[in-house]
Short mmCIF file of N, CA and C in Angstrom, two decimals:
data_model
loop_
_atom_site.label_atom_id
_atom_site.label_comp_id
_atom_site.label_asym_id
_atom_site.label_seq_id
_atom_site.Cartn_x
_atom_site.Cartn_y
_atom_site.Cartn_z
N MET A 1 100.98 126.17 112.91
CA MET A 1 100.33 125.62 114.07
C MET A 1 101.34 124.92 114.99
N PHE A 2 102.32 124.28 114.37
CA PHE A 2 103.32 123.58 115.17
C PHE A 2 104.12 124.55 116.04
N PHE A 3 104.46 125.71 115.48
CA PHE A 3 105.22 126.69 116.24
C PHE A 3 104.43 127.20 117.44
N VAL A 4 103.14 127.42 117.26
CA VAL A 4 102.29 127.89 118.36
C VAL A 4 102.25 126.84 119.47
N LEU A 5 102.05 125.58 119.11
CA LEU A 5 102.04 124.52 120.12
C LEU A 5 103.39 124.37 120.81
N LEU A 6 104.45 124.54 120.05
CA LEU A 6 105.79 124.44 120.63
C LEU A 6 106.03 125.56 121.64
N VAL A 7 105.58 126.76 121.32
CA VAL A 7 105.75 127.89 122.24
C VAL A 7 104.92 127.68 123.51
N PHE A 8 103.68 127.20 123.36
CA PHE A 8 102.84 126.97 124.54
C PHE A 8 103.27 125.74 125.34
N SER A 9 104.01 124.84 124.72
CA SER A 9 104.41 123.65 125.45
C SER A 9 105.54 123.92 126.44
N ILE A 10 106.31 124.96 126.22
CA ILE A 10 107.41 125.27 127.15
C ILE A 10 106.88 125.60 128.54
N PRO A 11 105.97 126.58 128.70
CA PRO A 11 105.45 126.82 130.07
C PRO A 11 104.61 125.66 130.59
N PHE A 12 103.93 124.95 129.70
CA PHE A 12 103.13 123.81 130.14
C PHE A 12 104.00 122.74 130.78
N PHE A 13 105.12 122.39 130.13
CA PHE A 13 106.00 121.36 130.68
C PHE A 13 106.73 121.85 131.93
N ILE A 14 107.08 123.12 131.99
CA ILE A 14 107.70 123.65 133.20
C ILE A 14 106.74 123.55 134.37
N PHE A 15 105.49 123.97 134.16
CA PHE A 15 104.49 123.88 135.22
C PHE A 15 104.20 122.43 135.58
N SER A 16 104.16 121.55 134.60
CA SER A 16 103.88 120.13 134.87
C SER A 16 104.99 119.46 135.67
N ILE A 17 106.23 119.76 135.34
CA ILE A 17 107.34 119.18 136.09
C ILE A 17 107.34 119.70 137.52
N TRP A 18 107.05 120.99 137.68
CA TRP A 18 106.94 121.56 139.03
C TRP A 18 105.81 120.88 139.81
N THR A 19 104.70 120.61 139.12
CA THR A 19 103.56 119.95 139.77
C THR A 19 103.91 118.53 140.18
N LEU A 20 104.71 117.83 139.40
CA LEU A 20 105.12 116.48 139.77
C LEU A 20 105.93 116.46 141.07
N PHE A 21 106.81 117.44 141.22
CA PHE A 21 107.67 117.46 142.40
C PHE A 21 107.03 118.15 143.60
N GLU A 22 106.16 119.12 143.36
CA GLU A 22 105.52 119.87 144.45
C GLU A 22 104.01 119.94 144.22
N PRO A 23 103.27 118.84 144.39
CA PRO A 23 101.83 118.88 144.10
C PRO A 23 101.05 119.78 145.06
N GLU A 24 101.49 119.86 146.31
CA GLU A 24 100.77 120.70 147.28
C GLU A 24 100.96 122.18 146.95
N GLU A 25 102.17 122.56 146.61
CA GLU A 25 102.43 123.96 146.26
C GLU A 25 101.70 124.35 144.97
N SER A 26 101.69 123.46 144.00
CA SER A 26 101.01 123.79 142.75
C SER A 26 99.50 123.84 142.92
N TYR A 27 98.97 123.03 143.83
CA TYR A 27 97.53 123.08 144.10
C TYR A 27 97.15 124.40 144.75
N LEU A 28 97.99 124.91 145.63
CA LEU A 28 97.70 126.16 146.33
C LEU A 28 98.18 127.39 145.57
N PHE A 29 98.76 127.21 144.39
CA PHE A 29 99.22 128.33 143.58
C PHE A 29 98.03 129.21 143.20
N MET A 30 98.09 130.47 143.55
CA MET A 30 97.04 131.47 143.31
C MET A 30 95.77 131.20 144.12
N ARG A 31 95.81 130.34 145.10
CA ARG A 31 94.66 130.06 145.96
C ARG A 31 94.97 130.26 147.44
N ARG A 32 96.20 130.44 147.76
CA ARG A 32 96.61 130.49 149.15
C ARG A 32 95.97 131.66 149.91
N TRP A 33 95.64 132.74 149.23
CA TRP A 33 95.06 133.91 149.88
C TRP A 33 93.66 133.62 150.43
N ARG A 34 93.00 132.59 149.95
CA ARG A 34 91.65 132.27 150.39
C ARG A 34 91.60 131.71 151.82
N TYR A 35 92.70 131.16 152.27
CA TYR A 35 92.71 130.44 153.54
C TYR A 35 93.49 131.22 154.60
N GLU A 36 92.97 131.17 155.82
CA GLU A 36 93.69 131.79 156.93
C GLU A 36 94.91 130.95 157.30
N ARG A 37 94.71 129.64 157.33
CA ARG A 37 95.82 128.71 157.54
C ARG A 37 95.92 127.81 156.31
N THR A 38 97.10 127.36 156.02
CA THR A 38 97.30 126.51 154.84
C THR A 38 96.62 125.16 155.06
N PRO A 39 95.74 124.76 154.15
CA PRO A 39 95.04 123.48 154.33
C PRO A 39 95.97 122.29 154.04
N GLU A 40 95.64 121.18 154.66
CA GLU A 40 96.37 119.94 154.43
C GLU A 40 95.74 119.21 153.25
N ILE A 41 96.56 118.71 152.37
CA ILE A 41 96.08 117.96 151.22
C ILE A 41 96.39 116.49 151.48
N SER A 42 95.41 115.63 151.25
CA SER A 42 95.59 114.21 151.53
C SER A 42 96.56 113.57 150.53
N ASP A 43 97.06 112.41 150.91
CA ASP A 43 97.97 111.68 150.03
C ASP A 43 97.27 111.22 148.75
N LEU A 44 95.99 110.87 148.86
CA LEU A 44 95.23 110.47 147.68
C LEU A 44 95.10 111.64 146.71
N HIS A 45 94.88 112.83 147.24
CA HIS A 45 94.76 114.00 146.38
C HIS A 45 96.10 114.33 145.71
N LYS A 46 97.19 114.18 146.43
CA LYS A 46 98.52 114.39 145.84
C LYS A 46 98.78 113.39 144.72
N LYS A 47 98.39 112.13 144.97
CA LYS A 47 98.58 111.10 143.95
C LYS A 47 97.72 111.37 142.72
N THR A 48 96.49 111.85 142.95
CA THR A 48 95.60 112.18 141.84
C THR A 48 96.16 113.34 141.02
N ILE A 49 96.73 114.33 141.69
CA ILE A 49 97.34 115.45 140.98
C ILE A 49 98.51 114.96 140.13
N ARG A 50 99.33 114.08 140.68
CA ARG A 50 100.48 113.57 139.92
C ARG A 50 100.05 112.73 138.72
N VAL A 51 99.04 111.89 138.91
CA VAL A 51 98.55 111.06 137.79
C VAL A 51 97.97 111.94 136.70
N GLY A 52 97.19 112.94 137.09
CA GLY A 52 96.63 113.86 136.10
C GLY A 52 97.69 114.64 135.36
N THR A 53 98.75 115.00 136.06
CA THR A 53 99.85 115.72 135.42
C THR A 53 100.57 114.83 134.42
N VAL A 54 100.83 113.59 134.78
CA VAL A 54 101.51 112.67 133.86
C VAL A 54 100.63 112.41 132.64
N LEU A 55 99.34 112.21 132.84
CA LEU A 55 98.45 112.00 131.69
C LEU A 55 98.38 113.24 130.80
N GLY A 56 98.37 114.41 131.41
CA GLY A 56 98.39 115.64 130.63
C GLY A 56 99.66 115.80 129.82
N MET A 57 100.79 115.44 130.42
CA MET A 57 102.06 115.52 129.70
C MET A 57 102.11 114.52 128.55
N ILE A 58 101.57 113.33 128.75
CA ILE A 58 101.53 112.34 127.68
C ILE A 58 100.64 112.82 126.54
N PHE A 59 99.47 113.35 126.89
CA PHE A 59 98.55 113.86 125.87
C PHE A 59 99.17 115.01 125.10
N TRP A 60 99.81 115.96 125.81
CA TRP A 60 100.40 117.12 125.14
C TRP A 60 101.56 116.69 124.25
N SER A 61 102.34 115.70 124.69
CA SER A 61 103.45 115.20 123.87
C SER A 61 102.92 114.54 122.60
N PHE A 62 101.86 113.74 122.74
CA PHE A 62 101.25 113.12 121.56
C PHE A 62 100.72 114.18 120.60
N LEU A 63 100.07 115.20 121.14
CA LEU A 63 99.54 116.28 120.31
C LEU A 63 100.66 117.02 119.59
N LEU A 64 101.75 117.25 120.28
CA LEU A 64 102.90 117.93 119.69
C LEU A 64 103.55 117.07 118.60
N LEU A 65 103.70 115.77 118.85
CA LEU A 65 104.27 114.88 117.84
C LEU A 65 103.36 114.75 116.62
N GLN A 66 102.07 114.65 116.83
CA GLN A 66 101.13 114.53 115.72
C GLN A 66 101.12 115.80 114.87
N THR A 67 101.14 116.95 115.51
CA THR A 67 101.15 118.21 114.77
C THR A 67 102.47 118.38 114.02
N GLY A 68 103.58 117.97 114.63
CA GLY A 68 104.86 118.04 113.94
C GLY A 68 104.90 117.12 112.73
N TYR A 69 104.33 115.94 112.86
CA TYR A 69 104.27 115.01 111.72
C TYR A 69 103.41 115.59 110.60
N ASP A 70 102.25 116.13 110.96
CA ASP A 70 101.36 116.71 109.95
C ASP A 70 102.00 117.92 109.28
N THR A 71 102.80 118.67 110.01
CA THR A 71 103.41 119.86 109.45
C THR A 71 104.56 119.53 108.51
N PHE A 72 105.42 118.58 108.88
CA PHE A 72 106.65 118.37 108.13
C PHE A 72 106.66 117.15 107.22
N PHE A 73 105.89 116.11 107.52
CA PHE A 73 106.03 114.86 106.77
C PHE A 73 104.80 114.45 105.99
N ARG A 74 103.71 115.13 106.12
CA ARG A 74 102.50 114.75 105.40
C ARG A 74 102.58 115.27 103.97
N PRO A 75 102.30 114.44 102.99
CA PRO A 75 102.37 114.90 101.60
C PRO A 75 101.23 115.87 101.28
N ASP A 76 101.45 116.67 100.26
CA ASP A 76 100.44 117.63 99.83
C ASP A 76 99.26 116.88 99.22
N PRO A 77 98.04 117.07 99.70
CA PRO A 77 96.91 116.30 99.18
C PRO A 77 96.52 116.68 97.76
N PHE A 78 96.86 117.88 97.31
CA PHE A 78 96.46 118.31 95.97
C PHE A 78 97.51 117.98 94.91
N GLU A 79 98.70 117.57 95.32
CA GLU A 79 99.75 117.26 94.36
C GLU A 79 99.37 116.08 93.47
N ASP A 80 98.84 115.03 94.07
CA ASP A 80 98.43 113.86 93.31
C ASP A 80 97.23 114.19 92.41
N PHE A 81 96.35 115.00 92.88
CA PHE A 81 95.16 115.37 92.12
C PHE A 81 95.54 116.19 90.88
N ILE A 82 96.47 117.11 91.03
CA ILE A 82 96.85 117.98 89.92
C ILE A 82 97.67 117.20 88.88
N ASN A 83 98.56 116.32 89.30
CA ASN A 83 99.44 115.60 88.38
C ASN A 83 98.74 114.48 87.63
N ASN A 84 97.66 113.93 88.13
CA ASN A 84 97.02 112.76 87.52
C ASN A 84 95.66 113.06 86.90
N GLN A 85 95.42 114.27 86.49
CA GLN A 85 94.14 114.58 85.86
C GLN A 85 94.16 114.14 84.40
N ASP A 86 93.07 113.53 83.98
CA ASP A 86 92.90 113.19 82.57
C ASP A 86 92.33 114.39 81.83
N ILE A 87 92.80 114.58 80.63
CA ILE A 87 92.28 115.70 79.85
C ILE A 87 90.84 115.43 79.45
N ASP A 88 90.48 114.17 79.25
CA ASP A 88 89.11 113.84 78.86
C ASP A 88 88.12 114.09 79.99
N SER A 89 88.57 114.06 81.23
CA SER A 89 87.64 114.24 82.34
C SER A 89 87.36 115.70 82.64
N LEU A 90 88.11 116.60 82.03
CA LEU A 90 87.87 118.03 82.26
C LEU A 90 86.65 118.48 81.47
N PRO A 91 85.87 119.41 82.00
CA PRO A 91 84.67 119.86 81.27
C PRO A 91 84.98 120.68 80.05
#
């Protein structure tokens, strides 16, 4: 699962960094054909796009770190169960 998230995080972070620097271009990405003239985006909308992008990057980073921790550092849950069984408790 960690490898899948790592592979998907590369284009996600590239697109997010591009969105931080060019919010108007990223907003009109794949939508520009709808308009005869390029619409103006307000400063509030640009700020909202940037805040959403930063929050998305923070969430994705947390998800990636949590999955990496679960993949590499979490102990096996059945190891303790198998090693500490009493013979008297078995049927």
